[in-house]
Short mmCIF file of C-alpha atoms and ligand atoms in Angstrom, two decimals:
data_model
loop_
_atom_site.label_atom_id
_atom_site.label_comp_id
_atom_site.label_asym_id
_atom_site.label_seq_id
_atom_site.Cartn_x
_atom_site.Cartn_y
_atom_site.Cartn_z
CA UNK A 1 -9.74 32.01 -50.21
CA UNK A 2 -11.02 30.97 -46.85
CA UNK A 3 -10.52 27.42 -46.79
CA UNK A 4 -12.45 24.74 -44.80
CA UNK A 5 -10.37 23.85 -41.70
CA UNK A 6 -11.92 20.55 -42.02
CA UNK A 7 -9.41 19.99 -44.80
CA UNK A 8 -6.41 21.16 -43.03
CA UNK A 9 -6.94 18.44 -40.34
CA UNK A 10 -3.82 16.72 -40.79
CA UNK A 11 -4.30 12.78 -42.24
CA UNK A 12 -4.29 9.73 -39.74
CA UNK A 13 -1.64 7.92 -41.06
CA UNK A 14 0.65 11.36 -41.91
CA UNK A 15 0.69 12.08 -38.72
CA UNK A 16 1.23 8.21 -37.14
CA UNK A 17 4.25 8.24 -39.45
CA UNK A 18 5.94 11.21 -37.88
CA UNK A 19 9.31 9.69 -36.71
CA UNK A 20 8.28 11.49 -33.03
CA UNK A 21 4.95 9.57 -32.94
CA UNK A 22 5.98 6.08 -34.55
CA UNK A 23 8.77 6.19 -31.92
CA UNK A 24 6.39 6.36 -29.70
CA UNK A 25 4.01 4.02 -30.97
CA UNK A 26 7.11 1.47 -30.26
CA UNK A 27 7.01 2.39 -27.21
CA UNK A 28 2.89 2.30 -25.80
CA UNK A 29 1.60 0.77 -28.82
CA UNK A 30 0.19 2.22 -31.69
CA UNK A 31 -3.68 1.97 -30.20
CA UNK A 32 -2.75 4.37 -27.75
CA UNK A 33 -0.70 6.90 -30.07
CA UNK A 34 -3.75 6.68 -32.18
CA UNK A 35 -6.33 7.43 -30.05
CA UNK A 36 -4.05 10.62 -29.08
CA UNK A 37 -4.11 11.23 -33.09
CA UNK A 38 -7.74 11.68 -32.89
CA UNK A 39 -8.51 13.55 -29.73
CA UNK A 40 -5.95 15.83 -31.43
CA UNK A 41 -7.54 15.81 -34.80
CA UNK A 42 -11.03 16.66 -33.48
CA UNK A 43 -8.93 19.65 -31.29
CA UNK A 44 -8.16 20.90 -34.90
CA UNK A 45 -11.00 20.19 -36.80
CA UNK A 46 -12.58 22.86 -33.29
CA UNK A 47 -9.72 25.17 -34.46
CA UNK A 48 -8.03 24.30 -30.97
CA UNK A 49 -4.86 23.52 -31.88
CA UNK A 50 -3.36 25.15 -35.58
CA UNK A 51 -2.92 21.86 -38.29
CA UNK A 52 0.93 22.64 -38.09
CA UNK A 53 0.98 21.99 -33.95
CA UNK A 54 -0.53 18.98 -34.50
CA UNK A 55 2.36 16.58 -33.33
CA UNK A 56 3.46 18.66 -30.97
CA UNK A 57 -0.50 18.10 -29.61
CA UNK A 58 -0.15 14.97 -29.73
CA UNK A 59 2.83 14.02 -28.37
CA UNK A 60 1.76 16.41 -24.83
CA UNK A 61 -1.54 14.34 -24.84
CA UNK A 62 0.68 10.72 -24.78
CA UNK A 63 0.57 9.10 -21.61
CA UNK A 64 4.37 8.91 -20.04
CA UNK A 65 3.09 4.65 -19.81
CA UNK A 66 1.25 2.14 -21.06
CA UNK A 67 -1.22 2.19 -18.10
CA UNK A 68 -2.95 4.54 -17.08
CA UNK A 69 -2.28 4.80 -13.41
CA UNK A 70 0.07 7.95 -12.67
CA UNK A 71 2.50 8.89 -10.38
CA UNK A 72 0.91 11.03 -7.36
CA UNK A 73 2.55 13.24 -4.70
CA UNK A 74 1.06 12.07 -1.42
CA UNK A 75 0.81 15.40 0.43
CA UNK A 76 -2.19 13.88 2.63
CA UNK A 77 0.40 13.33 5.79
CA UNK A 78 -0.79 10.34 5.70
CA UNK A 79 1.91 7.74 5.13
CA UNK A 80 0.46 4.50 4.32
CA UNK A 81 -2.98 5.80 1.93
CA UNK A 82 -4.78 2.97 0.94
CA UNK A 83 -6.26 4.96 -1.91
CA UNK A 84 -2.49 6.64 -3.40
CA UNK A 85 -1.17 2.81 -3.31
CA UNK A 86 -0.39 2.81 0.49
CA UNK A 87 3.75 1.69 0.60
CA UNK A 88 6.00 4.00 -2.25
CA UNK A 89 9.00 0.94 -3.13
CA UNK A 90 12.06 1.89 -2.59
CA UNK A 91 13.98 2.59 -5.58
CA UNK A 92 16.11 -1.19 -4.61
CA UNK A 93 12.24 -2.64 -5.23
CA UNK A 94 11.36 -0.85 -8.43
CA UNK A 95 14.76 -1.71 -9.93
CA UNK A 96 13.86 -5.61 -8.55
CA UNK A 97 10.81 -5.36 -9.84
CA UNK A 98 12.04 -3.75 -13.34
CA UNK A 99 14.91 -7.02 -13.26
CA UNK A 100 12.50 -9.51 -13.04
CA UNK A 101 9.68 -8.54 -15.04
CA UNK A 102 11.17 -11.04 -17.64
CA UNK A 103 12.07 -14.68 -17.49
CA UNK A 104 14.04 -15.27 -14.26
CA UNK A 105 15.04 -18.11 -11.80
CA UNK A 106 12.36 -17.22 -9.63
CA UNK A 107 11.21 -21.24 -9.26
CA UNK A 108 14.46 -23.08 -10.85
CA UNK A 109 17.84 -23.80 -9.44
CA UNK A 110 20.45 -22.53 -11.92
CA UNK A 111 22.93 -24.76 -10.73
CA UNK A 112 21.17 -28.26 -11.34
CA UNK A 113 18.66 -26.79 -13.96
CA UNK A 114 16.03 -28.44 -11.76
CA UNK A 115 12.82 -26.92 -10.34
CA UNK A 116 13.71 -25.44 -7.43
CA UNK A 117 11.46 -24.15 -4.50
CA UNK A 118 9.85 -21.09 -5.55
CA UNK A 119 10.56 -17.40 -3.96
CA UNK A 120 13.07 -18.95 -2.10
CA UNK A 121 15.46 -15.72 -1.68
CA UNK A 122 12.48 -13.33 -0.12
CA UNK A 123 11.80 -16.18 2.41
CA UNK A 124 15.25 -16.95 3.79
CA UNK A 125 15.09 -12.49 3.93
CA UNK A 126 11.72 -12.76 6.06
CA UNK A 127 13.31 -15.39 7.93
CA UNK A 128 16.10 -13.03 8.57
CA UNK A 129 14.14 -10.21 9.60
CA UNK A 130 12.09 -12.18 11.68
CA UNK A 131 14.44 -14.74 13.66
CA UNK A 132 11.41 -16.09 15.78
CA UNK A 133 9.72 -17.47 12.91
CA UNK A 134 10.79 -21.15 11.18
CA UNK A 135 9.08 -21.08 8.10
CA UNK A 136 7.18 -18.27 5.97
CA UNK A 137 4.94 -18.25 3.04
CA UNK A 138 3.88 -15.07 1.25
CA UNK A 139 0.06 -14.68 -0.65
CA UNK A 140 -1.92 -11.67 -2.42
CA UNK A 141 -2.35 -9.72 1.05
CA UNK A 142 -3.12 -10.26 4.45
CA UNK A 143 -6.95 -10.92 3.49
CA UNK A 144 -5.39 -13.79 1.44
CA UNK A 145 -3.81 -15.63 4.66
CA UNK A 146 -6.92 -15.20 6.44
CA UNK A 147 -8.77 -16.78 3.72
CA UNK A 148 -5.96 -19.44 3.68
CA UNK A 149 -6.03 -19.87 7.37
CA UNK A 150 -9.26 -20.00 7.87
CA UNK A 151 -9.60 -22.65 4.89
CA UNK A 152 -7.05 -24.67 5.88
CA UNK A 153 -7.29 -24.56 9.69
CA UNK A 154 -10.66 -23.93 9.99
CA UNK A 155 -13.32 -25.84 11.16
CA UNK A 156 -14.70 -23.54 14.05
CA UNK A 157 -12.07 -20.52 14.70
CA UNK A 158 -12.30 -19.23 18.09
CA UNK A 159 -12.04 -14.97 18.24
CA UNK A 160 -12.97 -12.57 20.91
CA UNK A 161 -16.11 -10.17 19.85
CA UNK A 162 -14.04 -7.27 20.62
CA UNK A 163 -11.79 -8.57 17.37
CA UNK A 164 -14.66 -8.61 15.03
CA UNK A 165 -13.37 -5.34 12.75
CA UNK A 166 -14.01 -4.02 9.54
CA UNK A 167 -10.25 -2.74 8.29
CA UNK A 168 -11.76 -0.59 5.71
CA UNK A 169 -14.37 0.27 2.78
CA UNK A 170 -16.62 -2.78 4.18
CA UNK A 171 -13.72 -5.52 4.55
CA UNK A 172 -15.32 -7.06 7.43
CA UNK A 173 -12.73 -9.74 8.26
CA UNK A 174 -15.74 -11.93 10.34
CA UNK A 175 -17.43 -11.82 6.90
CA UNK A 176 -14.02 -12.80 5.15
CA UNK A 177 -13.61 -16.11 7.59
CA UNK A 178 -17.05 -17.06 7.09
CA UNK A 179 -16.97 -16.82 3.52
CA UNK A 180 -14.64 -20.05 3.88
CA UNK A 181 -16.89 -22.04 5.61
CA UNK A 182 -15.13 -22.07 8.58
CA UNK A 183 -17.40 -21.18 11.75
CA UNK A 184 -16.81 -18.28 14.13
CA UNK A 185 -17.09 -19.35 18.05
CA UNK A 186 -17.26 -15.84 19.33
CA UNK A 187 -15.95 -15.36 22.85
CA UNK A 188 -16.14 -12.39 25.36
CA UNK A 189 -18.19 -9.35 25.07
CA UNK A 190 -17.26 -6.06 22.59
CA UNK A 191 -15.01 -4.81 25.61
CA UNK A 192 -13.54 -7.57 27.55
CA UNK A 193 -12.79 -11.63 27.22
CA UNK A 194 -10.75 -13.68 29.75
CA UNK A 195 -8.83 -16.49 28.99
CA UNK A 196 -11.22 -18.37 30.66
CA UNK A 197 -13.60 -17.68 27.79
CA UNK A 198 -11.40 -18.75 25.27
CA UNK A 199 -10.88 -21.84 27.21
CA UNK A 200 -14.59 -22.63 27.86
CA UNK A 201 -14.84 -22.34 23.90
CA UNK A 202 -12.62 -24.75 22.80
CA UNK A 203 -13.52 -28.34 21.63
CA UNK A 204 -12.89 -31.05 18.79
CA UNK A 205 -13.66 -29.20 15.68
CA UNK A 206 -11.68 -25.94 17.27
CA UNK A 207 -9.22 -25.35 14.35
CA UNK A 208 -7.42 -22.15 15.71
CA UNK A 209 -7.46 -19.82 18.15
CA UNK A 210 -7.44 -16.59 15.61
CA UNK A 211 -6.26 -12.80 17.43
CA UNK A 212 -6.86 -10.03 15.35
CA UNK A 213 -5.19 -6.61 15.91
CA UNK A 214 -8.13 -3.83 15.90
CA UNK A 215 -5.64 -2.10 13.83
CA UNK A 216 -8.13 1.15 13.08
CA UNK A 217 -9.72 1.98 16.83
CA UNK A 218 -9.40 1.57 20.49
CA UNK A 219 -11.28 0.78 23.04
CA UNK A 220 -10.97 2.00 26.06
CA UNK A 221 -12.33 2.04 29.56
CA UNK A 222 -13.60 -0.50 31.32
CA UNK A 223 -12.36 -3.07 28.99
CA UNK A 224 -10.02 -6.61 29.33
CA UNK A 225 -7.91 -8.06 26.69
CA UNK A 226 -6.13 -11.62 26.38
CA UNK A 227 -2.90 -10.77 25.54
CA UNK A 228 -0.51 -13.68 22.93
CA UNK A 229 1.47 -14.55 25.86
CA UNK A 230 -1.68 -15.38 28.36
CA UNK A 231 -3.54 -16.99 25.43
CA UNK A 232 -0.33 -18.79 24.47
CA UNK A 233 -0.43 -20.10 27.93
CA UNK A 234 -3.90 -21.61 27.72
CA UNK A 235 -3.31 -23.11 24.74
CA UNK A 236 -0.45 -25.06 25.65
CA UNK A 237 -0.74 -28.70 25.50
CA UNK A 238 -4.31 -28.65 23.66
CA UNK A 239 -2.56 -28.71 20.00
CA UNK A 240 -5.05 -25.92 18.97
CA UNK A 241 -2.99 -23.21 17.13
CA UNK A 242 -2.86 -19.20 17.95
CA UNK A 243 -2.82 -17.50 14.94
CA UNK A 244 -1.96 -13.60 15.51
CA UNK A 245 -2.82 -11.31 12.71
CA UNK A 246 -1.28 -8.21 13.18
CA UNK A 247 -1.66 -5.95 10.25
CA UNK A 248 0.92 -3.73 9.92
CA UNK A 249 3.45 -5.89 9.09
CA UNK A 250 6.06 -4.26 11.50
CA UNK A 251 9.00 -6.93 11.59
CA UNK A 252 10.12 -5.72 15.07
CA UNK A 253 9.12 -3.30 17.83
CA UNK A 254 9.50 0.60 16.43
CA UNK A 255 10.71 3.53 18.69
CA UNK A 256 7.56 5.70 17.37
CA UNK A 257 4.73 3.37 17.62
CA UNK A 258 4.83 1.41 20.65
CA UNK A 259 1.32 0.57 20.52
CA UNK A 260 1.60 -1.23 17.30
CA UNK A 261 2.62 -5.18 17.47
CA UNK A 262 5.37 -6.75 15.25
CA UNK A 263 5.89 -10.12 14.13
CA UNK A 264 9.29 -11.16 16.39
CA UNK A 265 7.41 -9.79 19.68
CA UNK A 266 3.81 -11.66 18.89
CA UNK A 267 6.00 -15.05 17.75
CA UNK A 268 8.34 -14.75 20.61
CA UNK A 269 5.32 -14.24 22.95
CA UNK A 270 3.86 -17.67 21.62
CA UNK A 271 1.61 -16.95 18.50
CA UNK A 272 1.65 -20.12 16.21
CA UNK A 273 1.07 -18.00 12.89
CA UNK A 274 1.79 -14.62 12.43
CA UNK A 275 0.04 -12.75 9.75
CA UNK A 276 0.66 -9.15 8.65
CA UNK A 277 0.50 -7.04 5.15
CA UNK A 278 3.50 -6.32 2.84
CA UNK A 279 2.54 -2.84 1.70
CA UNK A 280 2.03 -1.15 5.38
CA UNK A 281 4.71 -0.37 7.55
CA UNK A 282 6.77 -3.34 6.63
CA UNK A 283 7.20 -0.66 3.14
CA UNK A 284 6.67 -3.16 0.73
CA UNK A 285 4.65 -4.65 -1.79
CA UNK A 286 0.74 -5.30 -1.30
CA UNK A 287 1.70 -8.96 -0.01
CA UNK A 288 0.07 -11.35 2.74
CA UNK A 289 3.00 -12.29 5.38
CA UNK A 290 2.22 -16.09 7.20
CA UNK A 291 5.56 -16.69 9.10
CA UNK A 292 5.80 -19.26 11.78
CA UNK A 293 6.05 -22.95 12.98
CA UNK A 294 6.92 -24.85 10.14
CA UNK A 295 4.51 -27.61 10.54
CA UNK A 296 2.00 -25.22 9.66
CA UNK A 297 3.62 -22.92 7.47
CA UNK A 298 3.43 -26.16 5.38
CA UNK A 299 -0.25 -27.27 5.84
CA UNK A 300 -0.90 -23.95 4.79
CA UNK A 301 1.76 -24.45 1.82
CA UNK A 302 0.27 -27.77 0.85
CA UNK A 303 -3.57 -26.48 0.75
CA UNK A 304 -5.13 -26.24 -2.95
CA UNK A 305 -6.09 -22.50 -1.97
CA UNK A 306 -2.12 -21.66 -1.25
CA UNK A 307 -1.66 -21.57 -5.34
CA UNK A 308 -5.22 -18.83 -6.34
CA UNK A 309 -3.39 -17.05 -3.83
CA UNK A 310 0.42 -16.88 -4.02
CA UNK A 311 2.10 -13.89 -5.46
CA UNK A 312 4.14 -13.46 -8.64
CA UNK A 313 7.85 -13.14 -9.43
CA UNK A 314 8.10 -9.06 -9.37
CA UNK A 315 6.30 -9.34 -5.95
CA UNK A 316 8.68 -11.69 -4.62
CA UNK A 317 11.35 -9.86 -5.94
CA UNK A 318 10.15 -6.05 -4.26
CA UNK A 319 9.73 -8.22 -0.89
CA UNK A 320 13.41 -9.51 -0.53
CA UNK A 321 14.94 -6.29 -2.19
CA UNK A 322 12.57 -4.22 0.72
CA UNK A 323 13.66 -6.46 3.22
CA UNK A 324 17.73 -6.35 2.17
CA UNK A 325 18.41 -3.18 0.70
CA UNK A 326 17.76 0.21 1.66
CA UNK A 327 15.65 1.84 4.27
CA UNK A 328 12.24 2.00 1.84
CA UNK A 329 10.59 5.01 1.68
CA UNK A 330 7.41 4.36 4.60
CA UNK A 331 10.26 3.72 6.93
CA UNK A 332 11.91 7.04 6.28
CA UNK A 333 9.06 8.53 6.36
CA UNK A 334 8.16 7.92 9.79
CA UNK A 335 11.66 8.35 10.86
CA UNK A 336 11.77 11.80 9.82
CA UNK A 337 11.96 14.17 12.57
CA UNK A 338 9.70 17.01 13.24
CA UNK A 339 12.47 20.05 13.01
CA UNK A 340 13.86 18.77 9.75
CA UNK A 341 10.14 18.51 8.26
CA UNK A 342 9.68 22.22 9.68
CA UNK A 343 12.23 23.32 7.73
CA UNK A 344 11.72 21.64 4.49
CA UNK A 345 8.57 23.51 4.84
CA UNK A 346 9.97 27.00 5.84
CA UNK A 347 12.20 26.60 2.77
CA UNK A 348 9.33 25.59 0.45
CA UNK A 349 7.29 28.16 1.55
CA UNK A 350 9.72 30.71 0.97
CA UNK A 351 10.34 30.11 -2.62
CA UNK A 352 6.91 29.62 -3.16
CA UNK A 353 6.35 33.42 -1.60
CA UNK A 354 9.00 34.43 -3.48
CA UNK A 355 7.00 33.42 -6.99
CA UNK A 356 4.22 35.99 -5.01
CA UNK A 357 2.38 33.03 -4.21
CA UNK A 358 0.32 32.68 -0.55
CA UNK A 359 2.79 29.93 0.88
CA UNK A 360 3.36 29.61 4.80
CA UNK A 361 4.53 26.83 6.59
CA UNK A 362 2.35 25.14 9.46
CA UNK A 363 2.73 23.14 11.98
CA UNK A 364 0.55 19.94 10.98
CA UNK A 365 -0.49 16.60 12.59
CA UNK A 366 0.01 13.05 10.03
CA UNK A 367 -0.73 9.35 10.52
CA UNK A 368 0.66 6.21 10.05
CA UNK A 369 -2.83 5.06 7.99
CA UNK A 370 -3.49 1.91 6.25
CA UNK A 371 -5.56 1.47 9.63
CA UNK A 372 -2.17 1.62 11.49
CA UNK A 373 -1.97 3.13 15.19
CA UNK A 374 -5.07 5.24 14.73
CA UNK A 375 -4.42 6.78 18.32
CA UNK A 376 -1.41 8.09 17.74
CA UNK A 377 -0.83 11.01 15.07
CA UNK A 378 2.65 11.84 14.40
CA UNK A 379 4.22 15.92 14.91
CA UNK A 380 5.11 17.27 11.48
CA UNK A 381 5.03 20.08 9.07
CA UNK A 382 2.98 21.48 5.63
CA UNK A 383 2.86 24.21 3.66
CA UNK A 384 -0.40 26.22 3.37
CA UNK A 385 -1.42 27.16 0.37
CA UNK A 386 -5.16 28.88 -0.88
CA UNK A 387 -8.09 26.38 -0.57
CA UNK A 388 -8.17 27.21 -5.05
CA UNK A 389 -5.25 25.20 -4.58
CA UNK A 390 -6.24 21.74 -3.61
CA UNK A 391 -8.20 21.12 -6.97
CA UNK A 392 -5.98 22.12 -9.86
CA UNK A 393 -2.63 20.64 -7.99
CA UNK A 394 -4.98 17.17 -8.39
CA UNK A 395 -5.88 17.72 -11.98
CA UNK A 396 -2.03 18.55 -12.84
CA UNK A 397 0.72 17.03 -14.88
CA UNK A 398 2.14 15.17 -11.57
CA UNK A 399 -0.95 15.61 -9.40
CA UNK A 400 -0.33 16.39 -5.96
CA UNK A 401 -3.11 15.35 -3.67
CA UNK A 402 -2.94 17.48 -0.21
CA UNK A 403 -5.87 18.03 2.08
CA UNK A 404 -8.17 21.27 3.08
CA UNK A 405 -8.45 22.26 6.40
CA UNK A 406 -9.52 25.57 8.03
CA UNK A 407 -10.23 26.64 4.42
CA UNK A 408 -6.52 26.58 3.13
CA UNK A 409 -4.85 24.02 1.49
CA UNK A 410 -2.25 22.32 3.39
CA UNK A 411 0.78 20.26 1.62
CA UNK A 412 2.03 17.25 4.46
CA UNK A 413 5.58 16.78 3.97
CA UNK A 414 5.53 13.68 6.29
CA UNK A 415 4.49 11.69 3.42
CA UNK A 416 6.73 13.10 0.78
CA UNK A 417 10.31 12.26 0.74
CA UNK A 418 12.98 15.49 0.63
CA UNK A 419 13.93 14.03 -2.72
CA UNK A 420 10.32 15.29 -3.95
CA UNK A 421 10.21 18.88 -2.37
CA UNK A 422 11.44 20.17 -5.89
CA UNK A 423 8.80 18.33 -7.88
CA UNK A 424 6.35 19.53 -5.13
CA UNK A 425 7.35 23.26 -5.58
CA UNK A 426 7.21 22.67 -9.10
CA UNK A 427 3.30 21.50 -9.16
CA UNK A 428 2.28 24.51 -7.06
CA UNK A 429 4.32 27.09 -9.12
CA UNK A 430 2.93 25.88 -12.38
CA UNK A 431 -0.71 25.72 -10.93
CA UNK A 432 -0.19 29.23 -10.16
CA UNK A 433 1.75 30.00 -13.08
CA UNK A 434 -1.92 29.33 -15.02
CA UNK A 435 -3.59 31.91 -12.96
CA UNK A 436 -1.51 34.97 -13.90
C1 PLP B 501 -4.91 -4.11 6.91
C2 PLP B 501 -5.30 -5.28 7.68
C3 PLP B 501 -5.76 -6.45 7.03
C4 PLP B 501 -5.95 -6.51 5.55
O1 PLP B 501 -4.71 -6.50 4.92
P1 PLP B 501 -4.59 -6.50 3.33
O2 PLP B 501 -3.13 -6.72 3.11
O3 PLP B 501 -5.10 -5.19 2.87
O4 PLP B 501 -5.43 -7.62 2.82
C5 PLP B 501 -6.07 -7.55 7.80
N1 PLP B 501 -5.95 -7.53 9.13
C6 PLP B 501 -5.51 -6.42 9.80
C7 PLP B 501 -5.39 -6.48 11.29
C8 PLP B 501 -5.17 -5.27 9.09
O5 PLP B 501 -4.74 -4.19 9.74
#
């Protein structure tokens, strides 16, 4: 009797109440285990999968979360990638992050049971970091204290044309003040501005005196920039404000990117306002970084816009555990030194050649990224792989995204931490594990 495998499709609800699938529909919620069921149930009805593997189906279709987002090697070389979530958290974050995902103290003092000021912890740790600065507040991202800036200082905002930039995927930051209402008085040519430009521009409804770092090009040649300290110096004694945004969110000067600014140099030097991102070099969460003199810190503070933009309590809690505890990831990263990245990649390569798979290790140039020091690429390593590679190691269980050049793929370790070579080795042995 040949019977109709339409029948043998195992029931909906027999197989939700499997004890392996009704634990996990505790655990992502039985929508998600159910629409598993099905895909799995139409896999059998197709004869794909035998009625008796059923669960098993099912359970290696579950997502390991809730969302849907998954974890990615970053094998690009490039260490801060907008696209892959640019800063990894440091384990310190996550487990910050993980502690105060439920009710916490984040905005009342447990010792009076009052209100207390909100976030105050990651402050006092910018503060720390960043001795220059008096007061700090922290928003969504750096485009958030622009917005905030420009809305609360703003009036007409004084910039050179050479700082007009677009950061990224048409984030124009001209377009971003603008959208305020505040007015751009735009001083100097593409290539050079004095400070007697910015001088000449200022007047009564000048609300800041706004320096943007071209974080993602140069310009070189015949060209002229104002540096803080010059501007800082024609500024003094007008009461107009110099407001530096510098990007990167470096809290001091770093040994292998002297070209980039930090926030302690550009205060020291005589910015008003410091701006910067949480989730670039600083390692950290996405996060907008206004540190500075306190007056303003708390104009900016007191501004209706200050609450659409302010960050949450797992935010707050990644910044202060980035800033206190361990050397996060991005930092690591571009510590790492060019012989030990060689031979993570020798070593890689070599048990990947010894699974008979087309591994060598390469020398290979990375970047900072996130539109960080775009002039200067760091020395490291990779292992080269087949161009087949690149595609399936993308589509796998823990996709590994690398890049294709000179028709082989190549595997940056400057972006992967030493702690992920295994799962790295792992991801290329099972790709080719498919093939044979
Ligand atoms: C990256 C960058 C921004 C935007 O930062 P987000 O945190 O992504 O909003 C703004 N200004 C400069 C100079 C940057 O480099």
């Amino acid at each position: 009797m040949s019977a109709d495998p339409r029948r043998q499709v195992p029931r909906t609800d027999t197989l939700l109440a499997d004890p392996r699938l009704a634990a996990a529909g505790e655990r992502l919620g039985r929508a998600l285990v159910k629409g598993a069921v099905q895909r799995v149930q139409q896999r059998v009805r197709a004869g794909e999968v035998a009625p008796d593997a059923a669960v098993d189906a099912v359970v290696a279709e579950l997502p390991g979360t809730a969302s849907s987002l998954r974890p990615v090697l970053n094998a690009t070389g490039v260490v801060v990638h907008t696209n892959l979530g640019r800063a990894p958290l440091s384990d310190a974050a996550a487990e910050a992050i993980a502690a105060a995902t439920g009710t916490t103290d984040v905005e009342l003092d447990l010792r009076t049971g009052r209100r207390g000021p909100r976030g105050e912890a990651a402050i006092a740790a910018l503060l720390a970091a960043v001795p220059a600065a008096e007061a700090a507040i922290v928003v969504n991202n750096c485009a958030a204290a622009l917005a905030l800036v420009a809305t609360a200082l703003g009036g007409e905002l004084v910039i050179a044309r050479g700082e007009l930039v677009e950061i990224g995927d048409g984030f124009r930051i001209p377009e971003l003040l603008e959208s305020t209402g505040a007015r751009l008085r735009e001083v100097g040519t593409t290539n050079r501005v004095t400070g007697a430009d910015y001088r000449g521009a200022l007047g009564p409804d000048t609300g800041a005196v706004l320096k943007v770092h071209p974080s993602n090009f140069v310009v070189r040649g015949f060209t002229r920039a104002v540096e803080v300290d010059e501007l800082a110096a024609v500024l003094a004694g007008t009461g107009v404000p110099l407001v530096a945004d510098v990007g990167s969110g470096l809290l001091r000067p770093h040994p292998v990117l002297p070209d980039e600014p930090d926030l302690q140099t550009t205060l020291a030097a005589g910015a008003d306002l410091v701006l910067a991102s949480g989730d670039k070099l600083l390692g950290g969460p996405q996060a907008g970084l206004v540190l500075g003199r306190a007056e303003l810190v708390q104009r900016l503070r007191r501004h209706p816009l200050y609450r659409a933009l302010r960050v949450d309590k797992t935010t707050l809690a990644a910044l202060e555990a980035t800033l206190r505890g361990p050397v996060p990831p991005v930092q690591q990263m571009l510590a790492a030194d060019v012989e030990g990245l060689r031979a993570r990649a020798r070593a890689l390569a070599a048990r990947l050649s010894g699974a008979g798979i087309d591994a060598v290790a390469v020398d290979a140039e990375s970047r900072v990224g996130g539109g960080g020091a775009p002039e200067h690429p760091l020395p490291g390593a990779a292992v080269s792989l087949p161009r087949e590679f690149a595609e399936p190691l993308r589509l796998g269980a823990r996709p590994v995204v690398g890049y294709v050049e000179d028709d082989r793929t190549l595997l940056n370790l400057r972006s992967v931490l030493p702690t992920a070579d295994d799962a790295l080795a792992d991801a290329v042995l099972e790709v080719a594990g498919t093939w044979t």
